[in-house]
Coordinates of C-alpha atoms in Angstrom, one line a residue:
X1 CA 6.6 45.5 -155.5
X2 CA 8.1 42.8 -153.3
X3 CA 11.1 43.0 -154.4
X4 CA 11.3 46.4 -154.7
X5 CA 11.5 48.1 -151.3
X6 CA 15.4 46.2 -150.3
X7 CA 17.2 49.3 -148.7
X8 CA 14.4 49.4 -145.6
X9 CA 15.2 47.4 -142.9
X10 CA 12.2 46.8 -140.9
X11 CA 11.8 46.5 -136.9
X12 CA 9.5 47.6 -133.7
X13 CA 9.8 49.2 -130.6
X14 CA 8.8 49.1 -127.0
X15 CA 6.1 51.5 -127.7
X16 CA 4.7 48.8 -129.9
X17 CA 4.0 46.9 -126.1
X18 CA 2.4 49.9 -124.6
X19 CA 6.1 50.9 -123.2
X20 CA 6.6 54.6 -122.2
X21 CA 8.3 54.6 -119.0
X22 CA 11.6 53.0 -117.6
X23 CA 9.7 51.2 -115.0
X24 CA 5.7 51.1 -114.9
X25 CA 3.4 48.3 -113.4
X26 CA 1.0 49.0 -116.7
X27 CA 3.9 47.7 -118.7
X28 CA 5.0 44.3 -119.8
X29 CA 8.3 43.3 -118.2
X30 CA 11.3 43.7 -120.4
X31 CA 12.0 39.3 -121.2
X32 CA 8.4 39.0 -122.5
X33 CA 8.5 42.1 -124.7
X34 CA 12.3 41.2 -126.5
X35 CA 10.6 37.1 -126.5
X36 CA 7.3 38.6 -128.4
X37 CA 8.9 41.3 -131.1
X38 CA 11.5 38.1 -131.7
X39 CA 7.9 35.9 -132.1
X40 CA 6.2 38.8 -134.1
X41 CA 9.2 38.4 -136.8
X42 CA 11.2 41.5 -136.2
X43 CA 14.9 41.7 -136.2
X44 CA 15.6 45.3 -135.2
X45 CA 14.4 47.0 -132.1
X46 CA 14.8 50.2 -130.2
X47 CA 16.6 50.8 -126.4
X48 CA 13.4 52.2 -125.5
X49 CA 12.7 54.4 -122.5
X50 CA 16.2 54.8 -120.9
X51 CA 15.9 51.8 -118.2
X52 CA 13.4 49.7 -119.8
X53 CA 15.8 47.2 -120.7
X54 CA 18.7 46.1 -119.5
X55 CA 21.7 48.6 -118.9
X56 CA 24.2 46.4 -118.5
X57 CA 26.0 46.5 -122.4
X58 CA 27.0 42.7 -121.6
X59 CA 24.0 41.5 -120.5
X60 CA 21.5 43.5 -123.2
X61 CA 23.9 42.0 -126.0
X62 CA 23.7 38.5 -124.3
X63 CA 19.6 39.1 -123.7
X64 CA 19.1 40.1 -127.5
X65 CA 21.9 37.6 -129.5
X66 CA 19.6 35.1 -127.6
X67 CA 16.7 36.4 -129.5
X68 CA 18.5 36.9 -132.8
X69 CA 17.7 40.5 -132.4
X70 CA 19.9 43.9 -133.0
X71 CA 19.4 47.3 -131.7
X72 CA 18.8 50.2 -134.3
X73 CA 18.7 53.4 -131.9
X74 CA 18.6 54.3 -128.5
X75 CA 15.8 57.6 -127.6
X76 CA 16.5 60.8 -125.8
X77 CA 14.2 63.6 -124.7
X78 CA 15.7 67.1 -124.9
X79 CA 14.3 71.0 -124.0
X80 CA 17.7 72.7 -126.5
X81 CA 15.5 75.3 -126.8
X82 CA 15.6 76.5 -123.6
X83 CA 19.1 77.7 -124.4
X84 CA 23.0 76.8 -123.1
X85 CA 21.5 76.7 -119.1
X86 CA 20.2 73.2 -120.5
X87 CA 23.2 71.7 -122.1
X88 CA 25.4 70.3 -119.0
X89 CA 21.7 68.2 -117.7
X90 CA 21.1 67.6 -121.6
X91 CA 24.4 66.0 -122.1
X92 CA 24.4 64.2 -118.9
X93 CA 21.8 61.8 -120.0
X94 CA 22.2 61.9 -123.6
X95 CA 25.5 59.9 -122.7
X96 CA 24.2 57.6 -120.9
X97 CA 21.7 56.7 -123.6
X98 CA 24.7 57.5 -126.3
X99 CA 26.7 54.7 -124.4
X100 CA 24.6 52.1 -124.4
X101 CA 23.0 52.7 -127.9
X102 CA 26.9 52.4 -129.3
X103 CA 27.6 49.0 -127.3
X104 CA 24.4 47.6 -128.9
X105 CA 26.2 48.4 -132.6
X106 CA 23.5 50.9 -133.4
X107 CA 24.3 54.0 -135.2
X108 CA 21.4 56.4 -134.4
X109 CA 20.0 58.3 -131.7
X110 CA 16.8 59.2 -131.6
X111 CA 16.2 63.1 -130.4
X112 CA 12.3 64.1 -129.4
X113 CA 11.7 67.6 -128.3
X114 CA 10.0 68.3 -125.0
X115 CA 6.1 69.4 -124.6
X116 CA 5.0 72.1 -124.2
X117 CA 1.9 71.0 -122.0
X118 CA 1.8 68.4 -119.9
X119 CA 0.5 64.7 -121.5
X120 CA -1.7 63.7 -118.4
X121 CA -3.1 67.3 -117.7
X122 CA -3.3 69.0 -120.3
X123 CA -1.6 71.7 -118.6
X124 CA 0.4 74.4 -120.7
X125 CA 4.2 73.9 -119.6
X126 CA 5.5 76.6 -122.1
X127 CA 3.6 78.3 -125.1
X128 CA 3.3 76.0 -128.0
X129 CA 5.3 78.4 -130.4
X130 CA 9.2 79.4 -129.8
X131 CA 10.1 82.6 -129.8
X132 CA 12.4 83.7 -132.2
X133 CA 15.5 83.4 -130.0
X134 CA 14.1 79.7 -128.8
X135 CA 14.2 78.9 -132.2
X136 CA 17.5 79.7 -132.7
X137 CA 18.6 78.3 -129.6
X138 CA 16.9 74.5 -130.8
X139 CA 18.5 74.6 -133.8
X140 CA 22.0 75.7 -132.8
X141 CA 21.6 73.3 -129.5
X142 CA 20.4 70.3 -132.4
X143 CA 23.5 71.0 -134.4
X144 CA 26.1 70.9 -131.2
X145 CA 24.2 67.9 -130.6
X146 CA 25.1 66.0 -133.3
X147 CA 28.7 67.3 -133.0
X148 CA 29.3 66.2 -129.7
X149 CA 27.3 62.6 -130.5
X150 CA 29.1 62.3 -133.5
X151 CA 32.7 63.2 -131.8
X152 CA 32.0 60.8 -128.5
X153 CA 30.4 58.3 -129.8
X154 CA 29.9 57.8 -133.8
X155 CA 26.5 57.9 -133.7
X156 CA 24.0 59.8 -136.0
X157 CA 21.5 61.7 -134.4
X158 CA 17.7 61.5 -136.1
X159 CA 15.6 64.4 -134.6
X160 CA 11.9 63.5 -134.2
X161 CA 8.8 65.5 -135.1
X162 CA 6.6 64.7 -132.3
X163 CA 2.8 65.6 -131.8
X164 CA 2.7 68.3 -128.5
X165 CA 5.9 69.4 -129.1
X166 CA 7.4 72.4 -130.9
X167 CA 8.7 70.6 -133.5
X168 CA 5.2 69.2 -134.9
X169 CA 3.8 70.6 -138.2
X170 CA 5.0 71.0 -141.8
X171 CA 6.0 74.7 -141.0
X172 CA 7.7 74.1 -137.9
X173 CA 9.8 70.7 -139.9
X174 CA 10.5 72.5 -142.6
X175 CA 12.1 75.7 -141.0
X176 CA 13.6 73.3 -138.8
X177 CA 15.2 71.0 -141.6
X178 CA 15.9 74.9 -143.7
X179 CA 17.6 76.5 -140.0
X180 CA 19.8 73.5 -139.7
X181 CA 23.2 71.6 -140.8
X182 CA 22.8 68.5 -142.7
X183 CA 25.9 67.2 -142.2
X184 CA 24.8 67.9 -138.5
X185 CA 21.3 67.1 -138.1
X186 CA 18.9 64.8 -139.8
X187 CA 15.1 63.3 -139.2
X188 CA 13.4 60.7 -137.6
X189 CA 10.1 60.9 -139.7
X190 CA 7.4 59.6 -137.7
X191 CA 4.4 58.5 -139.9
X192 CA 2.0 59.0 -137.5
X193 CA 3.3 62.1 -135.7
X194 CA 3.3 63.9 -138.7
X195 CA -0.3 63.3 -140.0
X196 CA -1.4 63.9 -136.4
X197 CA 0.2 67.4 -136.8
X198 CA -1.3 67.6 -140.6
X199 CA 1.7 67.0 -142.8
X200 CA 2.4 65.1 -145.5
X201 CA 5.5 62.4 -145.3
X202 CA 5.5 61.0 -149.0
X203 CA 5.6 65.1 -150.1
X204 CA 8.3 65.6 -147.0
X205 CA 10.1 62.7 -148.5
X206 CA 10.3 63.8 -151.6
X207 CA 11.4 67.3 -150.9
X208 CA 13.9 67.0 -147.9
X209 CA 14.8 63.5 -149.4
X210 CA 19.0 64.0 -148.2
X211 CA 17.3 64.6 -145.0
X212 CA 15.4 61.8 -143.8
X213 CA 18.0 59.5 -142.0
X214 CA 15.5 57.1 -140.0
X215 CA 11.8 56.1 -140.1
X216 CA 8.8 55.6 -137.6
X217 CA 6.1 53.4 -138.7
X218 CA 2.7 54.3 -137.2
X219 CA -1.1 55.7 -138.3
X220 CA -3.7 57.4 -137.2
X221 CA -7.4 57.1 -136.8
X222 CA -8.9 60.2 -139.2
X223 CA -12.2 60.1 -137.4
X224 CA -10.3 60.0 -133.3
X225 CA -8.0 63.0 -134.8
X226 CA -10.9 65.0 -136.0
X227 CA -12.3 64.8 -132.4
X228 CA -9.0 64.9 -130.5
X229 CA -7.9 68.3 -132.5
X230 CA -11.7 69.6 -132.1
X231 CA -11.8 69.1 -128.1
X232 CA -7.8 70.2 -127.8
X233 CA -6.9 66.8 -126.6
X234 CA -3.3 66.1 -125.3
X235 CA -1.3 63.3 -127.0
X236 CA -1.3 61.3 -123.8
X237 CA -5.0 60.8 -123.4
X238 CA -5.3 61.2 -127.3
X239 CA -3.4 57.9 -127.5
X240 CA -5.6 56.2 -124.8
X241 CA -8.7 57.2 -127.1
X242 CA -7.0 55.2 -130.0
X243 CA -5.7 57.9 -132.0
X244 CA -3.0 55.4 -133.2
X245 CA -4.7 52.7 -134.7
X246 CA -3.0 49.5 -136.6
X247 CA -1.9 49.3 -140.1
X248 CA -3.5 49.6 -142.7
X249 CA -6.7 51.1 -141.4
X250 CA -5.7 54.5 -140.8
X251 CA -3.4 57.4 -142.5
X252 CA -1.2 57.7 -144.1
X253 CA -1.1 54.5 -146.6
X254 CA 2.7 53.1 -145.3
X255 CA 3.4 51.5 -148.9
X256 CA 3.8 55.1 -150.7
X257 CA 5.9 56.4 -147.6
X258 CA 8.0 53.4 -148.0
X259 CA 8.1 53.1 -152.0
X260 CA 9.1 57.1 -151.7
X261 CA 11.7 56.1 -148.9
X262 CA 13.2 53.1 -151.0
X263 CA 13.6 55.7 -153.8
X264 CA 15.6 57.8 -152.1
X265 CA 18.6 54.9 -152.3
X266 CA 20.0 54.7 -149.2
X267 CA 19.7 52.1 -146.5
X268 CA 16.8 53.8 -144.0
X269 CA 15.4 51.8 -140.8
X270 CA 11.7 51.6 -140.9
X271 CA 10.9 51.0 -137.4
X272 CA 7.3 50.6 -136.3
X273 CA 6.1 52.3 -133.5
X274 CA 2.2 51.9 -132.5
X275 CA 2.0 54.5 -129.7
X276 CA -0.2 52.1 -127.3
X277 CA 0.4 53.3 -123.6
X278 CA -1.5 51.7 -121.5
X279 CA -2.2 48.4 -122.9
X280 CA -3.7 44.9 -121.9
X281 CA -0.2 42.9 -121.7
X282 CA -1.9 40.0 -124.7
X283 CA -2.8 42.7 -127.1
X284 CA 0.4 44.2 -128.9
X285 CA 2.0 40.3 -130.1
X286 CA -1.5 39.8 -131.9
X287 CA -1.1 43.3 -133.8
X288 CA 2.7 43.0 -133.9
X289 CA 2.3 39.4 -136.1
X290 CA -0.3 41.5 -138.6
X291 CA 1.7 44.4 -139.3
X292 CA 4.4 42.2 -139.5
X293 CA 2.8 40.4 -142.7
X294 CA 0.8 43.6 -143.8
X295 CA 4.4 45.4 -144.3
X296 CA 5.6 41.8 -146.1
X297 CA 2.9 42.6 -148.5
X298 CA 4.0 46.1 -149.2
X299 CA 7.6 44.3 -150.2
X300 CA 9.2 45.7 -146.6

């Protein structure tokens, strides 16, 4: 098996530190996260919240060479399905993130949908399922997109499935993936979003294989989900109750995702992401080191 998985290209995240925000006094200051994920054994990383790091192409590439670390994508947030009111806002800070992402040498972008209710509150922002001309508006609004990111900047845009958003379970991915250009649009597949929402990512692998153009790395806690879907939890607060726990003690198994991911025979980024927001600043390099090794052992 060791040998085996050589087409995934393994790295973390901020979110691995507990980071959700550009700037947040609950969050570990940008030097000591890029000094710990070098520590932990990672190579690749993620731009993070917009902010988080350093802005500054010349200084970020001098701030990571230093840690003999490379960027794989930078993140947006986008509400496409609101319709073509959204699109001058949209592109506004997708460009900026776009920008950056390029003069770091990475090739993807990393699209998450808005919520629909409101992560600390709970409070329903829109109604959890589109309408039909929403829908259509998401996945035309996806596809210009990853025209426009493609045209400007040469990047590949990787739309995420994210828990509390419209684009969450296996029905909604599917007729997502079926309503939209591959050539266009392709998918983050987030481990742990997707069991959180019920779906399966080794049987979405293996069916929308030419689709899956970048991987997320998390689990979840079966027996936290039970009760977070029971009491209609948010993700926020959901997170804060553990809901994504460290590898390999919750769902789903990570060596089948990746053994079905290596099949597919194409270079994929395999980034992890343990959703830990907040966090005591010493507890994320500790976990980092393990899942570190534990992927080692699954031949990542």
């Amino acid at each position: 098996m060791a040998a085996s998985l050589d087409r995934i290209r393994v790295g973390s995240a901020p979110d691995s530190w507990g980071v959700w925000f550009p700037d947040d006094p609950a969050q570990v200051p940008w030097e000591r996260f890029l000094d710990e994920v070098a520590e932990a054994g990672y190579s690749w990383i993620e731009l993070g919240p917009y902010g988080y790091l350093p802005t500054d192409p010349a200084r970020l590439t001098d701030e990571i060479a230093r840690r003999d670390l490379k960027v794989s994508a930078g993140t947006v947030f986008t509400g496409l399905h609101r319709g073509p009111s959204v699109w001058e806002s949209t592109w506004a800070h997708v460009s900026q993130v776009a920008a950056l992402t390029q003069a770091m040498g990475a090739r993807h972008l990393v699209v998450i949908p808005s919520f629909w209710r409101d992560d600390k509150t709970a409070e329903l922002l829109e109604p959890p399922e589109l309408t039909h001309e929403q829908w259509a508006h998401l996945t035309k609004g996806m596809e210009r997109l990853g025209h426009e990111v493609k045209e400007a900047y040469g990047l590949d845009i990787v739309v995420h499935p994210h828990a509390d958003t419209h684009l969450d379970t296996e029905d909604h991915v599917e007729h997502f993936l079926d309503s939209t250009d591959s050539e266009l649009v392709n998918l983050c597949l987030d481990t742990g979003h997707y069991a959180y929402c019920g779906g399966d990512s080794v049987k979405l692998i293996e069916t929308y294989g030419e689709r899956i153009g970048y991987l997320h790395l998390k689990q979840v806690d079966p027996e936290i989900l039970a009760d977070v879907v029971a009491d209609g939890v948010p993700f926020g607060p959901a997170v804060q109750r553990g809901v994504m726990c460290e590898p390999p003690s919750g769902v789903p198994e990570l060596e089948p995702v990746l053994v079905a991911a290596q099949k597919l025979g194409v270079e994929l980024f395999a980034i992890v992401e343990q959703d830990m927001y907040p966090c005591e600043p010493d507890k994320p390099l500790p976990i980092a080191e393990r899942t570190r090794t534990f992927l080692r052992s699954c031949g990542a």
